[in-house]
Short mmCIF file of C-alpha atoms in Angstrom, two decimals:
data_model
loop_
_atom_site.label_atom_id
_atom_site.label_comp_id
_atom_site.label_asym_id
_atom_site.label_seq_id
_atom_site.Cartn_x
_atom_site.Cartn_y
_atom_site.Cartn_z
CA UNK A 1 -50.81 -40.48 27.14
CA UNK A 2 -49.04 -37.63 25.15
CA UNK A 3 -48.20 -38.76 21.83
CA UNK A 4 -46.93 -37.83 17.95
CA UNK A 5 -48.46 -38.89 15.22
CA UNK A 6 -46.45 -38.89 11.28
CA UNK A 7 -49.47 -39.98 9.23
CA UNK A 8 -47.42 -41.43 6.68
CA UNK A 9 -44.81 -44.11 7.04
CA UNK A 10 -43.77 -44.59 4.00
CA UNK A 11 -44.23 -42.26 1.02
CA UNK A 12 -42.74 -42.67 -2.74
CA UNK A 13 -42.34 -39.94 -4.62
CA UNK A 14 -40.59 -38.89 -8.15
CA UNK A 15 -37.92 -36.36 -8.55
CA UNK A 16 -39.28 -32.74 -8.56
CA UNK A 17 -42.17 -33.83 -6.94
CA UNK A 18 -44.07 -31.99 -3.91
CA UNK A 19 -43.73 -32.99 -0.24
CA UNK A 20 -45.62 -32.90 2.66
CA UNK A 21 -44.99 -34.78 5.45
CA UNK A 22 -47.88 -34.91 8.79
CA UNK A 23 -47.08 -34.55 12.63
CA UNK A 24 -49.69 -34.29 14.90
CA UNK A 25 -49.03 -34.09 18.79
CA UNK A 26 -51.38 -34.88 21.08
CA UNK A 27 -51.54 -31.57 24.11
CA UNK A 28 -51.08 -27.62 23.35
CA UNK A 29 -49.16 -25.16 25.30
CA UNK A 30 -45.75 -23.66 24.81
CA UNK A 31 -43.91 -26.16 22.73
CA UNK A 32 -40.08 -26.46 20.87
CA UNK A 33 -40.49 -28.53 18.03
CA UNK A 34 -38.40 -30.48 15.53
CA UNK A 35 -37.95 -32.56 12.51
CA UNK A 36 -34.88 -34.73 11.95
CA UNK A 37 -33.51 -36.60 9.08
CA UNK A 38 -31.68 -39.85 8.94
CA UNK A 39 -30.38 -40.84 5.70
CA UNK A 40 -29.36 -44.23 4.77
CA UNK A 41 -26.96 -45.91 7.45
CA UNK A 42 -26.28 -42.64 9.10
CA UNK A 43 -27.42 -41.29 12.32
CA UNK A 44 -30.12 -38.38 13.01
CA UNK A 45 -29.58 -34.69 11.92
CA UNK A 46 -31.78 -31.79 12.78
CA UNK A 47 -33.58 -30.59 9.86
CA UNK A 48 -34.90 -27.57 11.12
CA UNK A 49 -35.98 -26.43 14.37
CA UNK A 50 -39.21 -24.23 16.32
CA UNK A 51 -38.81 -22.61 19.28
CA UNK A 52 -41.15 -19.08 18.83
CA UNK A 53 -41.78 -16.44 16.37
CA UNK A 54 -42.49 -16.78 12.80
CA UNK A 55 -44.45 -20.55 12.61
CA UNK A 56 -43.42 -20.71 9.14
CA UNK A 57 -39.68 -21.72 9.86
CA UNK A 58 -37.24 -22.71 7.33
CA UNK A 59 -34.66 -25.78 7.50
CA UNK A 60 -31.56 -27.17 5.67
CA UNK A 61 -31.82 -28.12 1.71
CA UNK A 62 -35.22 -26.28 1.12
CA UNK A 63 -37.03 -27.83 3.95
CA UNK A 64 -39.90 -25.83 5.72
CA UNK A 65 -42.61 -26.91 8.09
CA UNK A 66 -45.36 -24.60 9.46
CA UNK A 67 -46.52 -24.65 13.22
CA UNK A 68 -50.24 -24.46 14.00
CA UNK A 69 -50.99 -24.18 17.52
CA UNK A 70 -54.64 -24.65 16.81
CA UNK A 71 -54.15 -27.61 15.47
CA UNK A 72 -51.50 -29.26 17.23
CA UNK A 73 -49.36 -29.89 14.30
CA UNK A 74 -45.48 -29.44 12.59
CA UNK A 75 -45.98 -30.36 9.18
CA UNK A 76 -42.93 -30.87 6.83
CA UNK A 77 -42.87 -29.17 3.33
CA UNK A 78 -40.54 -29.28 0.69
CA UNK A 79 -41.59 -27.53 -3.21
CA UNK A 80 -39.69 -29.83 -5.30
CA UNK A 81 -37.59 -32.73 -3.71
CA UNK A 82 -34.38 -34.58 -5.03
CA UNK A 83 -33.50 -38.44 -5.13
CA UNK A 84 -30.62 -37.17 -2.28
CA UNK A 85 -33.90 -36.37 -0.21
CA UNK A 86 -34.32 -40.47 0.44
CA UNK A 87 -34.18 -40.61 4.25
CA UNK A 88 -36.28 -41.60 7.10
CA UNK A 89 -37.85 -38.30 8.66
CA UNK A 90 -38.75 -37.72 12.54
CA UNK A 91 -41.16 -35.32 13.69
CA UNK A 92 -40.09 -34.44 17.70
CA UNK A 93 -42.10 -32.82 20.09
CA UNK A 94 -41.63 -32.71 23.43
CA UNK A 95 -43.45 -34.30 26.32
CA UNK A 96 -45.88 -31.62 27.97
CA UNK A 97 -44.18 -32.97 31.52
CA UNK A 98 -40.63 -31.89 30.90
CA UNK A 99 -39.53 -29.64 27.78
CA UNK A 100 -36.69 -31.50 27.71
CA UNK A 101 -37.45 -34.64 26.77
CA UNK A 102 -38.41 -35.33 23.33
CA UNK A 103 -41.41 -37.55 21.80
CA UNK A 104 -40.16 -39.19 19.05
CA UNK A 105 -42.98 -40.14 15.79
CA UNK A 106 -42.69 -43.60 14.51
CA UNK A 107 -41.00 -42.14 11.05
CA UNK A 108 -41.80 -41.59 7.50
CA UNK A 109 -39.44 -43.30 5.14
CA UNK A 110 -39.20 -41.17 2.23
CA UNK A 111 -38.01 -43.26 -1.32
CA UNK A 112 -37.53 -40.98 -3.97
CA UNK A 113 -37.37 -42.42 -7.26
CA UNK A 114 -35.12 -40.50 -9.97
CA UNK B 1 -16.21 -29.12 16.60
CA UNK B 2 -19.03 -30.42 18.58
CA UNK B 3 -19.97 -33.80 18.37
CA UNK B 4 -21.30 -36.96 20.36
CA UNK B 5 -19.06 -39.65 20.33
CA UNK B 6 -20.63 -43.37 20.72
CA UNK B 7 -17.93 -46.63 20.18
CA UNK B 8 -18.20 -49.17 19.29
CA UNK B 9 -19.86 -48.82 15.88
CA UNK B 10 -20.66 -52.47 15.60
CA UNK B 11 -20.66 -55.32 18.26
CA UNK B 12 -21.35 -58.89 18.21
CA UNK B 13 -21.80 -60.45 20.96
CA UNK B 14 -23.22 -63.67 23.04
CA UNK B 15 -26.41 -63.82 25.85
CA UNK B 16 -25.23 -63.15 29.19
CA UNK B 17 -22.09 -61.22 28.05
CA UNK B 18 -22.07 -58.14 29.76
CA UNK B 19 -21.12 -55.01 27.72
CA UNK B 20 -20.78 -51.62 27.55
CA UNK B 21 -21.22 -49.05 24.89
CA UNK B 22 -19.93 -45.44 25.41
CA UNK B 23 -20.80 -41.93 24.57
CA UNK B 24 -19.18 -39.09 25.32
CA UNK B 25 -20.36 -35.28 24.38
CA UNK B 26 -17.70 -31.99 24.28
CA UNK B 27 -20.85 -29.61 24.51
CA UNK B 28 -21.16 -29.45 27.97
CA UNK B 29 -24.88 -30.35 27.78
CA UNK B 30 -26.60 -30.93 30.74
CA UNK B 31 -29.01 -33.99 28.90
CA UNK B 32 -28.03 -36.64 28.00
CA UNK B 33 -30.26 -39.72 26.16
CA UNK B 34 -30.11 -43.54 25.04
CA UNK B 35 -32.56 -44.60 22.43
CA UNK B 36 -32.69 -47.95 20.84
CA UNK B 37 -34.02 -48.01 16.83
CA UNK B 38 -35.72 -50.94 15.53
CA UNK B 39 -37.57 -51.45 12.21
CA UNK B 40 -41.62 -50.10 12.09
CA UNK B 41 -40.74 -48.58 16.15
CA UNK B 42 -39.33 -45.53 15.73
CA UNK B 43 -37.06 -44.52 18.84
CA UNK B 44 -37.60 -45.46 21.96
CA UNK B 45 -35.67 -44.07 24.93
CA UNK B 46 -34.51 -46.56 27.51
CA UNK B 47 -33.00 -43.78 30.34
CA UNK B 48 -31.90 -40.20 30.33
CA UNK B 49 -30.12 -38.16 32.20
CA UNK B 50 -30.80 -34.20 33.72
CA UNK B 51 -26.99 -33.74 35.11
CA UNK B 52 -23.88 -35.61 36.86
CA UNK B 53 -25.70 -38.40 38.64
CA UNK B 54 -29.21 -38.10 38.06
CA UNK B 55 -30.78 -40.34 35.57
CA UNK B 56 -34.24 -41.27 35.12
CA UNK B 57 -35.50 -44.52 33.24
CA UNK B 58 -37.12 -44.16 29.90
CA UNK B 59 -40.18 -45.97 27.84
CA UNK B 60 -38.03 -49.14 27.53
CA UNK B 61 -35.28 -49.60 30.84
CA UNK B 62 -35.62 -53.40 31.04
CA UNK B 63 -32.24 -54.74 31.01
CA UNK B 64 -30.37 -51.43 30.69
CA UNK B 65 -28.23 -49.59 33.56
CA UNK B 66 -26.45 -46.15 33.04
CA UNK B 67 -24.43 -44.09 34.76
CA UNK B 68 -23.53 -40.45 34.70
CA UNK B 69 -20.43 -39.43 37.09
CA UNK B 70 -19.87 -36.57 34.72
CA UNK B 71 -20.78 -34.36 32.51
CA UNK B 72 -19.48 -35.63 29.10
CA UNK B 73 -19.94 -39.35 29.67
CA UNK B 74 -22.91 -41.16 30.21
CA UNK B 75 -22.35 -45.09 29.28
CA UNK B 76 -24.84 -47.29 28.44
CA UNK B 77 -24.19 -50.91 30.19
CA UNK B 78 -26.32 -53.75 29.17
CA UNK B 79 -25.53 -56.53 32.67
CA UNK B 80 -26.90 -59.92 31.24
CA UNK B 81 -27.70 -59.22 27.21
CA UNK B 82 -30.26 -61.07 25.09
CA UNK B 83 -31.05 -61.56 21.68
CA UNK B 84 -33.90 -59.53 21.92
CA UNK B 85 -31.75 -56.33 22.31
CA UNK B 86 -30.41 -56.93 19.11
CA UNK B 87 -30.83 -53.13 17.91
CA UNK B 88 -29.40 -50.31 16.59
CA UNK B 89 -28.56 -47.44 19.79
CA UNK B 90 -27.95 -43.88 19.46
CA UNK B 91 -26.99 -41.61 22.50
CA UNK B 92 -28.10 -37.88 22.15
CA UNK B 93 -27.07 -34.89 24.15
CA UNK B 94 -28.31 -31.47 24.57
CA UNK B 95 -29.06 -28.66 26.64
CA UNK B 96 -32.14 -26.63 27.49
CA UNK B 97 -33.97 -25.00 24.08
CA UNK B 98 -31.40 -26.22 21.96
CA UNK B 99 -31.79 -29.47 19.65
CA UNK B 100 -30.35 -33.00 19.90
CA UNK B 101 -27.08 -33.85 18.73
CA UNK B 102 -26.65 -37.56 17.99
CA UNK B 103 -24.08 -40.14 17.92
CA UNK B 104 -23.03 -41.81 15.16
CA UNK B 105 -24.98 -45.02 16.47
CA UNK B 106 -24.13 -48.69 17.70
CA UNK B 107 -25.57 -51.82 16.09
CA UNK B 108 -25.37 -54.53 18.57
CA UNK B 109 -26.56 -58.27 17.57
CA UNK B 110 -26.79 -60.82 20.92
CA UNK B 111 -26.92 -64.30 19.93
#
């Protein structure tokens, strides 16, 4: 069965601290992919998107995740990351079937501590 | 602006009380999606829908029905409810190659 995997469901970190988040999916071929954020109480937000091109793409408030066909993964970077950076994050590829429905990861809840 | 627009927010309600939740998109998206959210799960998505009357269940239909006689509106009706579908459910819309746009989310508790 196709599947996404975030490695890491739950990951503490201090201000100015270094992210990066996994996401693993589990068949190749042509592929959009996408993170969203949900912070606290609020509803999901795209936090940057692949489609084709450069696999180094670039998101909202400094986010930036890398695509690497060859290894079937979307990971989620950010340098230096701020206590307004406490969300839950979802990795979304979608199902080799249809490119129109979207996997969704189980989550990574992010806790920054200031 | 665009947006996806779910009501109500919050809803308490008691087994066997049928209800519907509704969520309307001004996009003009041809997909249309209801997920339910619960703690350690991620999303799941109980149906979707392609276009004006075709819908297709999801990973978790049991006790769901939706409908979608047009474009913007695609409600999510639960017939009989039970506690266990006590969650939080978002309704996302989009078209081909573009991403998801979300609602602002329903918590529903059955008791």
């Amino acid at each position: 069965a196709q599947s996404v995997s975030q490695h890491n469901h739950h990951v503490i970190l201090s201000e100015a601290a270094s992210l990066e988040l996994g996401c693993n999916y589990s068949y190749g071929g042509t592929v959009n992919l996408f993170w969203y954020v949900q912070y606290p109480g609020q509803h999901l937000q795209l936090l940057l998107k692949y489609f084709s091109g450069d696999p180094l793409v670039k998101g909202i408030k400094g986010f930036e995740a890398e695509f690497i066909k060859s290894k079937f993964s979307f990971n989620l970077r950010k340098p230096s990351v701020q206590w307004s950076d406490t969300a839950e994050y979802f990795c979304a590829p979608p199902r080799a079937d249809s490119n129109y429905q979207l996997i969704w990861g189980a989550g990574t809840k992010l806790i920054i501590k200031p | 602006e665009a947006q996806v627009t779910q009501n109500p927010r919050y809803l308490i309600t008691v087994t066997g009380k049928k209800l519907t939740v509704t969520c309307s998109q001004n996009m003009n998206h041809e997909y249309m999606s209801w997920y339910r959210q619960d703690p350690g799960l991620g999303l799941r998505q109980i149906y979707y829908s392609m276009n004006v009357e075709v819908t297709d269940k999801g990973d978790v239909p049991e006790g769901y029905k939706v409908s979608r006689k047009e474009k913007r509106n695609f409600p999510l009706i639960l017939e009989s409810p039970s506690p266990n579908q006590t969650s939080l459910y978002f309704c996302a819309s989009y078209s081909v190659n573009t991403e998801a746009f979300f609602g602002q989310g329903t918590r529903l508790t059955v008791v």
